[in-house]
């Protein structure tokens, strides 16, 4: 990306059954949303180990998005509830270490919610734009 | 069953050895895992299977060179036939790790008898040898000490809030008592009761002196923790500080290898996941322009925290094993405490309480995912 205006880079982990289909719907519905997110399809939000989030952040991603099915709708029954607990732990560790937990967003987006997906990406991009680049972009000593 | 055991000849260590000997001699236990000190000065845990070999046992040894739970996960992962009844004499932090490992299916408790013993704190082996050279009866004298503030204790012990066993079949206590005269024994289960059969106890409830001594000790430790965590925050908070905190990491993974909670047969970080050809490394390095080598050290520590913090018992063997001297014991005191509080969990407090990451409620943390 060119110097000048800061364009946040987001790594997105989208659950195959809901959020990824929601993203697809946003596309086929021709909804406009910022192109800042690199989507990665995962089978379940519960399959997103913290190492994936951490790797993205330490390598300099400005934000990480995790999309899963609404509570009660998980294809694997309870993967999203487990993802939620794992994020509670993740956030707690981030706070304990003085790292910015708000660069990571978890949101439930169903296959029917193309609009919610587009809005979520726009919202996260806006949030990260305000925060500025991740400090880890420059920290090579990690 | 619970009560006070009379100590013979003002020698609590020898009194315990006599009790242990009886358990092995009459076959109630087929072996006993105990701290030991050999004549040549080796300080270790030992599995003792012959009563006469208990002369090497050092029941009050104030040293923790490995977490005994890890030893139990090695020899006690499979229950075996029930002829093997093995007693394990463990400190509170070791017992807490046993509880976590049992819940992680890494220790079979069926043929084990968990014997907890008070622990006012432990020393690194090198420090202990020095103290022992000055005082050959150091073990007993340390147990006799009333004032337990000792700056030579291992960091984790200076910050320990559980000097008394939490989950046990049988507990042995001496904090708040006069160990030259009596020891506190408490059976919490049938297995524990069986060990106390034919041992003469003065039956009574836990002495008030003991309760108040434990409370005083824990209160003092908590003041110490508050102080240390304030210092820690100055050193660790924020990306730049955090990077500096872990800057000397050699990537040896000792902290993970000695951690009783890190039980994975193959750690993700020892796998081929991060293996790439050199061209790919160059490509990835272009992003920041340069890259620290050895690589992925901070990623290792942060991921490890995410994987084990809900079960961390803050035994501090990770810090002792770190050749770079990274202050993990104090760090984990903070991180583990906060992480476990999120779930109203305390590692090693109960065998029934489910591990935070293996359970959930539908109506919790509802802000996440919705906001």
CSV table of C-alpha atoms in Angstrom, one decimal:
chain,number,residue,atom,x,y,z
A,1,UNK,CA,0.0,0.0,0.0
A,2,UNK,CA,1.2,3.5,-0.9
A,3,UNK,CA,2.6,5.8,1.8
A,4,UNK,CA,0.4,8.5,2.9
A,5,UNK,CA,-3.0,7.5,4.1
A,6,UNK,CA,-3.0,4.5,6.5
A,7,UNK,CA,-4.9,1.5,5.2
A,8,UNK,CA,-5.5,-1.0,7.9
A,9,UNK,CA,-4.8,-4.6,7.1
A,10,UNK,CA,-7.2,-7.1,8.6
A,11,UNK,CA,-6.9,-10.9,8.7
A,12,UNK,CA,-10.4,-12.4,8.8
A,13,UNK,CA,-11.2,-16.0,10.0
A,14,UNK,CA,-14.7,-16.8,8.6
A,15,UNK,CA,-16.6,-19.9,9.6
A,16,UNK,CA,-17.5,-22.0,6.6
A,17,UNK,CA,-21.1,-22.4,7.4
A,18,UNK,CA,-22.3,-19.0,8.4
A,19,UNK,CA,-20.0,-16.0,8.1
A,20,UNK,CA,-18.2,-17.1,4.9
A,21,UNK,CA,-21.6,-17.7,3.3
A,22,UNK,CA,-22.6,-14.2,4.6
A,23,UNK,CA,-19.5,-12.7,3.0
A,24,UNK,CA,-20.5,-14.5,-0.2
A,25,UNK,CA,-23.9,-13.1,0.0
A,26,UNK,CA,-22.5,-9.6,0.5
A,27,UNK,CA,-20.6,-10.2,-2.7
A,28,UNK,CA,-23.4,-11.6,-4.8
A,29,UNK,CA,-25.6,-8.8,-3.5
A,30,UNK,CA,-23.0,-6.4,-4.8
A,31,UNK,CA,-22.8,-4.6,-1.4
A,32,UNK,CA,-19.9,-2.2,-1.3
A,33,UNK,CA,-17.4,-2.6,1.6
A,34,UNK,CA,-13.8,-1.8,2.1
A,35,UNK,CA,-11.2,-4.2,0.6
A,36,UNK,CA,-9.0,-4.2,3.7
A,37,UNK,CA,-9.8,-7.7,4.9
A,38,UNK,CA,-8.0,-10.9,3.8
A,39,UNK,CA,-10.6,-13.6,4.4
A,40,UNK,CA,-9.5,-17.1,5.5
A,41,UNK,CA,-12.1,-19.8,5.5
A,42,UNK,CA,-12.1,-22.0,8.5
A,43,UNK,CA,-14.5,-24.9,9.3
A,44,UNK,CA,-15.7,-23.3,12.6
A,45,UNK,CA,-15.0,-20.3,14.7
A,46,UNK,CA,-14.1,-22.8,17.4
A,47,UNK,CA,-11.2,-24.0,15.2
A,48,UNK,CA,-9.5,-20.6,15.4
A,49,UNK,CA,-6.6,-21.3,17.8
A,50,UNK,CA,-5.2,-18.2,19.5
A,51,UNK,CA,-1.9,-18.9,17.7
A,52,UNK,CA,-3.5,-17.8,14.4
A,53,UNK,CA,-4.7,-14.5,15.9
A,54,UNK,CA,-1.3,-13.9,17.5
A,55,UNK,CA,0.7,-14.7,14.4
A,56,UNK,CA,-1.3,-12.3,12.4
A,57,UNK,CA,-0.9,-9.5,15.0
A,58,UNK,CA,2.8,-10.1,15.6
A,59,UNK,CA,3.5,-10.1,11.9
A,60,UNK,CA,1.9,-6.7,11.7
A,61,UNK,CA,-1.8,-7.1,10.9
A,62,UNK,CA,-3.6,-4.1,12.2
A,63,UNK,CA,-6.6,-6.2,13.2
A,64,UNK,CA,-8.1,-9.6,13.3
A,65,UNK,CA,-11.7,-10.6,12.6
A,66,UNK,CA,-13.4,-13.8,13.6
A,67,UNK,CA,-16.8,-14.6,12.2
A,68,UNK,CA,-19.0,-17.4,13.5
A,69,UNK,CA,-22.5,-18.7,13.5
A,70,UNK,CA,-25.0,-17.1,15.9
A,71,UNK,CA,-25.3,-18.8,19.3
A,72,UNK,CA,-27.4,-22.0,18.9
A,73,UNK,CA,-26.7,-22.2,15.2
A,74,UNK,CA,-23.2,-23.7,15.2
A,75,UNK,CA,-22.9,-26.5,12.6
A,76,UNK,CA,-20.9,-28.4,15.2
A,77,UNK,CA,-23.4,-27.5,18.0
A,78,UNK,CA,-21.1,-25.6,20.4
A,79,UNK,CA,-17.9,-24.5,18.5
A,80,UNK,CA,-18.9,-20.9,18.7
A,81,UNK,CA,-19.5,-21.0,22.4
A,82,UNK,CA,-16.0,-22.4,22.8
A,83,UNK,CA,-14.6,-19.8,20.5
A,84,UNK,CA,-16.2,-17.2,22.8
A,85,UNK,CA,-14.6,-18.6,25.9
A,86,UNK,CA,-11.3,-18.8,24.1
A,87,UNK,CA,-11.5,-15.1,23.2
A,88,UNK,CA,-12.4,-14.2,26.8
A,89,UNK,CA,-9.1,-15.9,27.8
A,90,UNK,CA,-7.3,-14.2,24.9
A,91,UNK,CA,-8.6,-10.8,25.8
A,92,UNK,CA,-7.7,-11.3,29.5
A,93,UNK,CA,-4.1,-12.2,28.5
A,94,UNK,CA,-3.9,-9.2,26.2
A,95,UNK,CA,-5.0,-6.9,29.0
A,96,UNK,CA,-2.6,-8.4,31.5
A,97,UNK,CA,0.2,-7.6,29.1
A,98,UNK,CA,-1.0,-4.2,28.1
A,99,UNK,CA,-1.8,-5.1,24.6
A,100,UNK,CA,-4.8,-3.8,22.6
A,101,UNK,CA,-7.5,-6.4,22.7
A,102,UNK,CA,-9.8,-4.1,20.6
A,103,UNK,CA,-7.8,-4.9,17.5
A,104,UNK,CA,-9.5,-8.3,17.6
A,105,UNK,CA,-13.3,-8.5,16.8
A,106,UNK,CA,-15.5,-11.5,17.1
A,107,UNK,CA,-19.0,-11.3,15.6
A,108,UNK,CA,-21.7,-13.7,14.8
A,109,UNK,CA,-22.9,-13.3,11.2
A,110,UNK,CA,-25.3,-15.8,9.6
A,111,UNK,CA,-25.3,-16.9,5.9
A,112,UNK,CA,-28.3,-14.6,5.5
A,113,UNK,CA,-26.6,-11.5,6.8
A,114,UNK,CA,-24.7,-10.1,3.9
A,115,UNK,CA,-25.4,-6.6,5.0
A,116,UNK,CA,-24.2,-7.3,8.6
A,117,UNK,CA,-21.0,-8.7,7.1
A,118,UNK,CA,-20.3,-5.6,4.9
A,119,UNK,CA,-21.1,-3.3,7.8
A,120,UNK,CA,-18.9,-5.2,10.2
A,121,UNK,CA,-15.9,-5.0,7.9
A,122,UNK,CA,-16.5,-1.2,7.4
A,123,UNK,CA,-16.9,-0.8,11.2
A,124,UNK,CA,-13.6,-2.6,12.0
A,125,UNK,CA,-11.7,-0.7,9.3
A,126,UNK,CA,-13.0,2.5,10.7
A,127,UNK,CA,-12.0,1.5,14.3
A,128,UNK,CA,-8.5,0.5,13.1
A,129,UNK,CA,-8.1,3.7,11.1
A,130,UNK,CA,-8.7,5.7,14.3
A,131,UNK,CA,-6.2,3.5,16.2
A,132,UNK,CA,-3.5,3.8,13.6
A,133,UNK,CA,-1.1,1.2,12.5
A,134,UNK,CA,-0.4,-1.8,14.8
A,135,UNK,CA,2.8,-1.2,16.9
A,136,UNK,CA,4.0,-4.6,15.8
A,137,UNK,CA,4.3,-3.5,12.2
A,138,UNK,CA,7.6,-1.9,13.2
A,139,UNK,CA,8.7,-4.3,16.0
A,140,UNK,CA,11.0,-6.7,14.2
A,141,UNK,CA,12.4,-8.0,17.5
A,142,UNK,CA,9.3,-10.1,18.3
B,1,UNK,CA,-10.3,-38.8,60.3
B,2,UNK,CA,-8.1,-35.9,61.5
B,3,UNK,CA,-6.0,-35.0,64.5
B,4,UNK,CA,-2.5,-34.4,65.9
B,5,UNK,CA,0.3,-36.9,65.6
B,6,UNK,CA,2.9,-36.9,68.4
B,7,UNK,CA,6.4,-36.2,67.1
B,8,UNK,CA,9.1,-38.4,68.5
B,9,UNK,CA,12.5,-37.1,69.7
B,10,UNK,CA,11.8,-33.5,68.5
B,11,UNK,CA,12.4,-34.8,64.9
B,12,UNK,CA,9.4,-34.2,62.6
B,13,UNK,CA,11.3,-35.5,59.5
B,14,UNK,CA,12.1,-38.8,61.2
B,15,UNK,CA,8.6,-39.1,62.6
B,16,UNK,CA,7.2,-38.8,59.1
B,17,UNK,CA,9.8,-41.3,57.8
B,18,UNK,CA,8.5,-43.8,60.4
B,19,UNK,CA,4.9,-43.3,59.3
B,20,UNK,CA,5.9,-43.8,55.6
B,21,UNK,CA,7.9,-46.9,56.5
B,22,UNK,CA,4.8,-48.4,58.1
B,23,UNK,CA,2.7,-47.9,54.9
B,24,UNK,CA,5.3,-49.6,52.8
B,25,UNK,CA,6.1,-52.4,55.3
B,26,UNK,CA,2.5,-53.6,55.7
B,27,UNK,CA,1.7,-53.3,52.0
B,28,UNK,CA,-0.9,-50.5,52.3
B,29,UNK,CA,1.2,-48.8,49.7
B,30,UNK,CA,3.4,-50.5,47.2
B,31,UNK,CA,5.5,-47.5,46.6
B,32,UNK,CA,5.8,-43.9,47.7
B,33,UNK,CA,6.9,-40.9,45.6
B,34,UNK,CA,8.8,-38.6,48.0
B,35,UNK,CA,11.4,-35.9,48.1
B,36,UNK,CA,14.8,-37.5,48.7
B,37,UNK,CA,18.4,-36.5,49.5
B,38,UNK,CA,21.2,-38.9,49.0
B,39,UNK,CA,24.4,-39.0,50.9
B,40,UNK,CA,26.3,-37.7,47.9
B,41,UNK,CA,24.1,-34.6,47.9
B,42,UNK,CA,21.6,-35.4,45.2
B,43,UNK,CA,18.4,-33.7,45.8
B,44,UNK,CA,15.4,-35.1,43.9
B,45,UNK,CA,12.1,-36.8,43.9
B,46,UNK,CA,12.3,-40.6,44.3
B,47,UNK,CA,9.9,-43.5,43.9
B,48,UNK,CA,10.6,-45.7,47.0
B,49,UNK,CA,9.4,-49.3,46.8
B,50,UNK,CA,11.3,-50.8,49.8
B,51,UNK,CA,10.6,-49.6,53.4
B,52,UNK,CA,14.3,-49.8,54.3
B,53,UNK,CA,15.1,-47.4,51.4
B,54,UNK,CA,13.1,-44.7,53.1
B,55,UNK,CA,16.3,-43.6,54.9
B,56,UNK,CA,17.0,-41.6,51.8
B,57,UNK,CA,13.6,-39.8,52.0
B,58,UNK,CA,13.7,-36.2,53.1
B,59,UNK,CA,10.0,-35.5,54.1
B,60,UNK,CA,10.6,-31.8,54.8
B,61,UNK,CA,13.0,-31.1,52.0
B,62,UNK,CA,12.4,-27.4,51.1
B,63,UNK,CA,13.4,-27.8,47.4
B,64,UNK,CA,11.4,-28.1,44.2
B,65,UNK,CA,13.6,-29.0,41.3
B,66,UNK,CA,10.8,-30.5,39.2
B,67,UNK,CA,7.0,-30.4,39.7
B,68,UNK,CA,6.1,-33.8,41.0
B,69,UNK,CA,2.9,-33.7,38.9
B,70,UNK,CA,5.0,-34.0,35.8
B,71,UNK,CA,6.6,-37.1,37.3
B,72,UNK,CA,3.2,-38.6,38.0
B,73,UNK,CA,2.1,-37.8,34.5
B,74,UNK,CA,5.1,-39.9,33.4
B,75,UNK,CA,4.7,-42.9,35.7
B,76,UNK,CA,1.1,-42.6,36.6
B,77,UNK,CA,-0.7,-41.9,33.3
B,78,UNK,CA,-2.0,-45.4,33.1
B,79,UNK,CA,-3.8,-46.9,36.1
B,80,UNK,CA,-2.5,-50.5,35.8
B,81,UNK,CA,-3.8,-53.4,38.0
B,82,UNK,CA,-5.1,-52.2,41.4
B,83,UNK,CA,-2.4,-54.1,43.2
B,84,UNK,CA,-0.3,-51.0,42.6
B,85,UNK,CA,-1.2,-48.5,45.3
B,86,UNK,CA,1.2,-45.7,45.0
B,87,UNK,CA,1.3,-42.8,47.4
B,88,UNK,CA,2.6,-39.5,46.3
B,89,UNK,CA,3.8,-37.0,48.8
B,90,UNK,CA,3.4,-33.6,47.1
B,91,UNK,CA,3.5,-29.9,47.9
B,92,UNK,CA,0.3,-27.8,47.4
B,93,UNK,CA,1.4,-26.5,43.9
B,94,UNK,CA,2.3,-30.0,42.8
B,95,UNK,CA,-1.1,-31.3,44.0
B,96,UNK,CA,-2.8,-28.5,42.2
B,97,UNK,CA,-1.0,-29.5,39.0
B,98,UNK,CA,-2.0,-33.2,39.6
B,99,UNK,CA,-5.7,-32.1,39.8
B,100,UNK,CA,-5.4,-30.2,36.5
B,101,UNK,CA,-3.6,-33.1,34.8
B,102,UNK,CA,-6.2,-35.6,36.1
B,103,UNK,CA,-8.9,-33.4,34.5
B,104,UNK,CA,-6.8,-33.3,31.3
B,105,UNK,CA,-6.8,-37.1,31.4
B,106,UNK,CA,-3.0,-37.2,31.9
B,107,UNK,CA,-2.9,-38.8,35.3
B,108,UNK,CA,-5.1,-41.8,36.4
B,109,UNK,CA,-5.9,-41.2,40.1
B,110,UNK,CA,-7.4,-44.7,40.6
B,111,UNK,CA,-4.3,-46.3,42.0
B,112,UNK,CA,-2.7,-43.2,43.5
B,113,UNK,CA,-3.0,-41.9,47.0
B,114,UNK,CA,-2.4,-38.2,47.1
B,115,UNK,CA,-0.6,-37.1,50.2
B,116,UNK,CA,-0.3,-33.4,50.5
B,117,UNK,CA,2.2,-31.7,52.8
B,118,UNK,CA,2.3,-28.0,53.9
B,119,UNK,CA,4.9,-26.0,52.1
B,120,UNK,CA,6.1,-22.7,53.5
B,121,UNK,CA,8.3,-22.3,50.5
B,122,UNK,CA,11.2,-23.9,48.6
B,123,UNK,CA,14.7,-23.0,47.5
B,124,UNK,CA,16.6,-23.6,44.3
B,125,UNK,CA,18.7,-26.6,44.7
B,126,UNK,CA,22.0,-24.6,44.6
B,127,UNK,CA,20.7,-22.2,47.4
B,128,UNK,CA,19.5,-25.2,49.4
B,129,UNK,CA,22.9,-26.9,49.2
B,130,UNK,CA,24.5,-23.7,50.5
B,131,UNK,CA,22.0,-23.5,53.4
B,132,UNK,CA,22.5,-27.2,54.2
B,133,UNK,CA,26.2,-26.8,54.4
B,134,UNK,CA,25.7,-24.1,57.1
B,135,UNK,CA,23.1,-26.2,58.9
B,136,UNK,CA,23.0,-30.0,58.6
B,137,UNK,CA,19.5,-30.1,60.2
B,138,UNK,CA,18.2,-27.3,57.9
B,139,UNK,CA,15.1,-29.3,56.9
B,140,UNK,CA,13.8,-29.5,60.4
B,141,UNK,CA,14.9,-26.0,61.3
B,142,UNK,CA,13.2,-24.5,58.3
B,143,UNK,CA,9.9,-26.3,59.3
B,144,UNK,CA,10.4,-24.9,62.8
B,145,UNK,CA,10.7,-21.3,61.6
B,146,UNK,CA,7.9,-19.0,62.6
B,147,UNK,CA,8.9,-16.1,60.5
B,148,UNK,CA,8.6,-17.4,57.0
B,149,UNK,CA,9.6,-14.3,55.1
B,150,UNK,CA,12.8,-15.4,53.3
B,151,UNK,CA,14.1,-13.5,50.3
B,152,UNK,CA,16.1,-16.6,49.2
B,153,UNK,CA,12.9,-18.5,48.5
B,154,UNK,CA,12.2,-19.2,44.9
B,155,UNK,CA,10.2,-16.3,43.3
B,156,UNK,CA,7.1,-18.5,42.9
B,157,UNK,CA,7.2,-19.4,46.5
B,158,UNK,CA,7.5,-15.8,47.7
B,159,UNK,CA,4.3,-15.2,45.8
B,160,UNK,CA,2.5,-18.4,46.8
B,161,UNK,CA,-1.0,-18.1,48.1
B,162,UNK,CA,-1.6,-21.9,48.7
B,163,UNK,CA,0.9,-23.0,51.3
B,164,UNK,CA,-1.5,-25.7,52.4
B,165,UNK,CA,-2.8,-28.7,50.3
B,166,UNK,CA,-6.2,-28.0,48.6
B,167,UNK,CA,-7.2,-31.4,47.1
B,168,UNK,CA,-5.8,-34.5,48.8
B,169,UNK,CA,-6.5,-37.9,50.2
B,170,UNK,CA,-4.4,-37.2,53.2
B,171,UNK,CA,-2.8,-33.9,54.3
B,172,UNK,CA,0.2,-33.4,56.5
B,173,UNK,CA,0.5,-30.0,58.2
B,174,UNK,CA,2.9,-28.2,60.3
B,175,UNK,CA,2.5,-24.5,59.6
B,176,UNK,CA,1.3,-22.8,62.8
B,177,UNK,CA,2.2,-25.8,64.9
B,178,UNK,CA,5.2,-26.7,66.9
B,179,UNK,CA,6.6,-29.4,64.7
B,180,UNK,CA,8.9,-30.7,67.4
B,181,UNK,CA,5.8,-31.8,69.3
B,182,UNK,CA,3.1,-32.5,66.8
B,183,UNK,CA,2.0,-32.7,63.2
B,184,UNK,CA,-1.5,-32.2,61.8
B,185,UNK,CA,-2.9,-35.1,59.8
B,186,UNK,CA,-6.2,-34.9,58.0
B,187,UNK,CA,-7.8,-37.6,55.8
B,188,UNK,CA,-10.3,-36.3,53.2
B,189,UNK,CA,-11.2,-39.6,51.6
B,190,UNK,CA,-11.5,-43.3,52.3
B,191,UNK,CA,-8.0,-43.8,50.8
B,192,UNK,CA,-6.7,-41.3,53.3
B,193,UNK,CA,-8.5,-42.9,56.2
B,194,UNK,CA,-6.9,-46.2,55.3
B,195,UNK,CA,-3.5,-44.7,55.7
B,196,UNK,CA,-4.4,-43.4,59.2
B,197,UNK,CA,-5.7,-46.7,60.4
B,198,UNK,CA,-3.6,-47.9,63.4
B,199,UNK,CA,-1.8,-44.6,63.6
B,200,UNK,CA,-2.3,-43.0,67.0
B,201,UNK,CA,-3.8,-39.5,66.6
B,202,UNK,CA,-5.2,-37.1,69.1
B,203,UNK,CA,-8.5,-36.5,67.3
B,204,UNK,CA,-9.5,-32.9,67.0
B,205,UNK,CA,-10.5,-30.2,64.6
B,206,UNK,CA,-7.8,-28.2,62.8
B,207,UNK,CA,-6.1,-26.1,65.5
B,208,UNK,CA,-7.0,-22.4,65.5
B,209,UNK,CA,-3.3,-21.5,65.7
B,210,UNK,CA,-2.8,-23.3,62.4
B,211,UNK,CA,-5.7,-21.5,60.7
B,212,UNK,CA,-4.5,-18.1,61.9
B,213,UNK,CA,-0.8,-18.8,60.9
B,214,UNK,CA,-1.9,-19.8,57.4
B,215,UNK,CA,-4.1,-16.7,57.2
B,216,UNK,CA,-1.2,-14.4,58.3
B,217,UNK,CA,1.1,-16.0,55.8
B,218,UNK,CA,-1.3,-15.7,52.9
B,219,UNK,CA,-2.1,-12.1,53.8
B,220,UNK,CA,1.6,-11.3,53.8
B,221,UNK,CA,2.2,-13.0,50.5
B,222,UNK,CA,-0.7,-11.1,49.0
B,223,UNK,CA,0.9,-7.8,50.0
B,224,UNK,CA,4.1,-9.0,48.5
B,225,UNK,CA,2.2,-9.9,45.3
B,226,UNK,CA,0.6,-6.5,45.0
B,227,UNK,CA,4.1,-4.9,45.3
B,228,UNK,CA,5.7,-7.2,42.8
B,229,UNK,CA,2.9,-6.9,40.3
B,230,UNK,CA,3.2,-3.1,40.3
B,231,UNK,CA,6.9,-3.5,39.5
B,232,UNK,CA,6.1,-6.1,36.9
B,233,UNK,CA,3.6,-3.8,35.1
B,234,UNK,CA,6.4,-1.2,34.7
B,235,UNK,CA,8.5,-3.8,33.0
B,236,UNK,CA,6.1,-5.6,30.9
B,237,UNK,CA,3.1,-3.5,29.8
B,238,UNK,CA,2.7,-2.6,26.2
B,239,UNK,CA,4.3,-4.0,23.0
B,240,UNK,CA,7.8,-2.4,23.4
B,241,UNK,CA,8.1,-3.5,27.0
B,242,UNK,CA,6.8,-6.9,26.3
B,243,UNK,CA,9.3,-7.4,23.5
B,244,UNK,CA,12.0,-6.3,25.9
B,245,UNK,CA,10.8,-8.6,28.6
B,246,UNK,CA,11.2,-11.7,26.4
B,247,UNK,CA,14.2,-10.3,24.5
B,248,UNK,CA,16.7,-12.8,25.8
B,249,UNK,CA,14.7,-15.9,25.0
B,250,UNK,CA,16.9,-18.5,23.4
B,251,UNK,CA,13.9,-20.5,22.1
B,252,UNK,CA,15.0,-23.5,24.1
B,253,UNK,CA,11.5,-24.3,25.2
B,254,UNK,CA,12.7,-25.3,28.6
B,255,UNK,CA,9.8,-23.4,30.2
B,256,UNK,CA,7.4,-25.6,28.2
B,257,UNK,CA,9.3,-28.9,28.8
B,258,UNK,CA,9.3,-28.5,32.6
B,259,UNK,CA,5.8,-27.2,32.8
B,260,UNK,CA,3.5,-29.8,34.4
B,261,UNK,CA,0.5,-28.3,32.5
B,262,UNK,CA,2.2,-28.4,29.0
B,263,UNK,CA,1.4,-32.0,28.5
B,264,UNK,CA,1.2,-32.2,24.7
B,265,UNK,CA,3.2,-35.1,23.3
B,266,UNK,CA,4.3,-32.9,20.5
B,267,UNK,CA,4.2,-29.2,20.9
B,268,UNK,CA,2.8,-27.2,18.0
B,269,UNK,CA,6.0,-25.2,18.1
B,270,UNK,CA,8.2,-28.3,17.8
B,271,UNK,CA,6.2,-29.4,14.8
B,272,UNK,CA,6.8,-28.7,11.1
B,273,UNK,CA,4.1,-26.0,11.0
B,274,UNK,CA,6.6,-23.2,11.0
B,275,UNK,CA,9.0,-24.9,8.6
B,276,UNK,CA,9.5,-23.1,5.3
B,277,UNK,CA,12.1,-23.0,2.7
B,278,UNK,CA,14.6,-20.1,2.8
B,279,UNK,CA,13.0,-18.3,-0.1
B,280,UNK,CA,9.8,-18.2,1.9
B,281,UNK,CA,11.6,-16.9,5.0
B,282,UNK,CA,13.1,-14.1,2.9
B,283,UNK,CA,9.7,-13.2,1.5
B,284,UNK,CA,8.1,-13.0,4.9
B,285,UNK,CA,11.0,-11.0,6.2
B,286,UNK,CA,10.6,-8.4,3.5
B,287,UNK,CA,7.5,-7.2,5.3
B,288,UNK,CA,9.3,-5.7,8.2
B,289,UNK,CA,12.7,-5.5,6.5
B,290,UNK,CA,14.4,-7.6,9.1
B,291,UNK,CA,13.5,-10.3,11.6
B,292,UNK,CA,14.8,-11.5,14.9
B,293,UNK,CA,16.5,-14.8,15.0
B,294,UNK,CA,15.8,-17.3,16.5
B,295,UNK,CA,12.3,-16.5,15.2
B,296,UNK,CA,8.8,-16.7,16.7
B,297,UNK,CA,9.9,-16.5,20.3
B,298,UNK,CA,7.3,-14.0,21.4
B,299,UNK,CA,4.7,-15.9,19.4
B,300,UNK,CA,5.7,-19.1,21.3
B,301,UNK,CA,5.3,-17.4,24.8
B,302,UNK,CA,2.0,-15.7,24.0
B,303,UNK,CA,0.6,-18.9,22.5
B,304,UNK,CA,1.8,-21.0,25.4
B,305,UNK,CA,0.1,-18.6,27.8
B,306,UNK,CA,-3.2,-19.0,25.8
B,307,UNK,CA,-2.8,-22.7,25.9
B,308,UNK,CA,-2.0,-23.3,29.6
B,309,UNK,CA,-3.0,-20.2,31.7
B,310,UNK,CA,-6.3,-21.5,32.9
B,311,UNK,CA,-4.5,-24.4,34.5
B,312,UNK,CA,-1.3,-22.7,35.5
B,313,UNK,CA,-0.5,-23.4,39.2
B,314,UNK,CA,2.3,-20.9,39.4
B,315,UNK,CA,4.8,-23.4,40.6
B,316,UNK,CA,7.6,-21.4,38.9
B,317,UNK,CA,9.6,-24.3,37.5
B,318,UNK,CA,9.5,-22.5,34.2
B,319,UNK,CA,11.4,-19.5,35.6
B,320,UNK,CA,14.0,-21.8,37.3
B,321,UNK,CA,14.6,-23.6,34.0
B,322,UNK,CA,15.1,-20.4,32.0
B,323,UNK,CA,18.7,-20.0,31.0
B,324,UNK,CA,18.0,-16.4,30.0
B,325,UNK,CA,16.6,-15.6,33.4
B,326,UNK,CA,13.2,-14.4,32.2
B,327,UNK,CA,11.0,-13.6,35.1
B,328,UNK,CA,8.1,-15.9,34.3
B,329,UNK,CA,7.0,-16.7,37.8
B,330,UNK,CA,5.9,-13.1,38.6
B,331,UNK,CA,4.5,-12.7,35.1
B,332,UNK,CA,2.4,-15.9,35.3
B,333,UNK,CA,1.2,-14.9,38.8
B,334,UNK,CA,-0.5,-11.9,37.1
B,335,UNK,CA,-1.6,-13.5,33.8
B,336,UNK,CA,-2.9,-16.7,35.3
B,337,UNK,CA,-4.6,-15.1,38.2
B,338,UNK,CA,-6.5,-12.7,35.8
B,339,UNK,CA,-7.3,-15.4,33.3
B,340,UNK,CA,-8.7,-17.8,35.9
B,341,UNK,CA,-10.7,-15.0,37.6
B,342,UNK,CA,-12.5,-14.4,34.3
B,343,UNK,CA,-14.0,-17.9,34.6
B,344,UNK,CA,-14.4,-17.9,38.4
B,345,UNK,CA,-11.8,-20.8,38.3
B,346,UNK,CA,-8.8,-21.6,40.4
B,347,UNK,CA,-6.5,-24.2,39.1
B,348,UNK,CA,-6.2,-27.3,41.3
B,349,UNK,CA,-9.0,-26.3,43.7
B,350,UNK,CA,-11.4,-29.1,42.8
B,351,UNK,CA,-11.5,-32.2,40.8
B,352,UNK,CA,-15.2,-31.6,39.9
B,353,UNK,CA,-14.9,-28.0,38.6
B,354,UNK,CA,-14.6,-28.4,34.8
B,355,UNK,CA,-11.6,-26.9,33.0
B,356,UNK,CA,-12.7,-23.4,31.7
B,357,UNK,CA,-12.0,-24.3,28.0
B,358,UNK,CA,-13.9,-27.6,28.1
B,359,UNK,CA,-17.2,-26.1,29.1
B,360,UNK,CA,-19.5,-23.1,28.5
B,361,UNK,CA,-22.8,-21.7,29.3
B,362,UNK,CA,-25.1,-20.3,26.7
B,363,UNK,CA,-25.9,-17.2,28.7
B,364,UNK,CA,-22.4,-15.9,29.4
B,365,UNK,CA,-20.0,-13.3,27.9
B,366,UNK,CA,-22.9,-12.3,25.6
B,367,UNK,CA,-21.3,-9.0,24.7
B,368,UNK,CA,-18.8,-10.9,22.6
B,369,UNK,CA,-20.0,-11.6,19.1
B,370,UNK,CA,-23.0,-9.3,19.4
B,371,UNK,CA,-21.7,-5.8,19.9
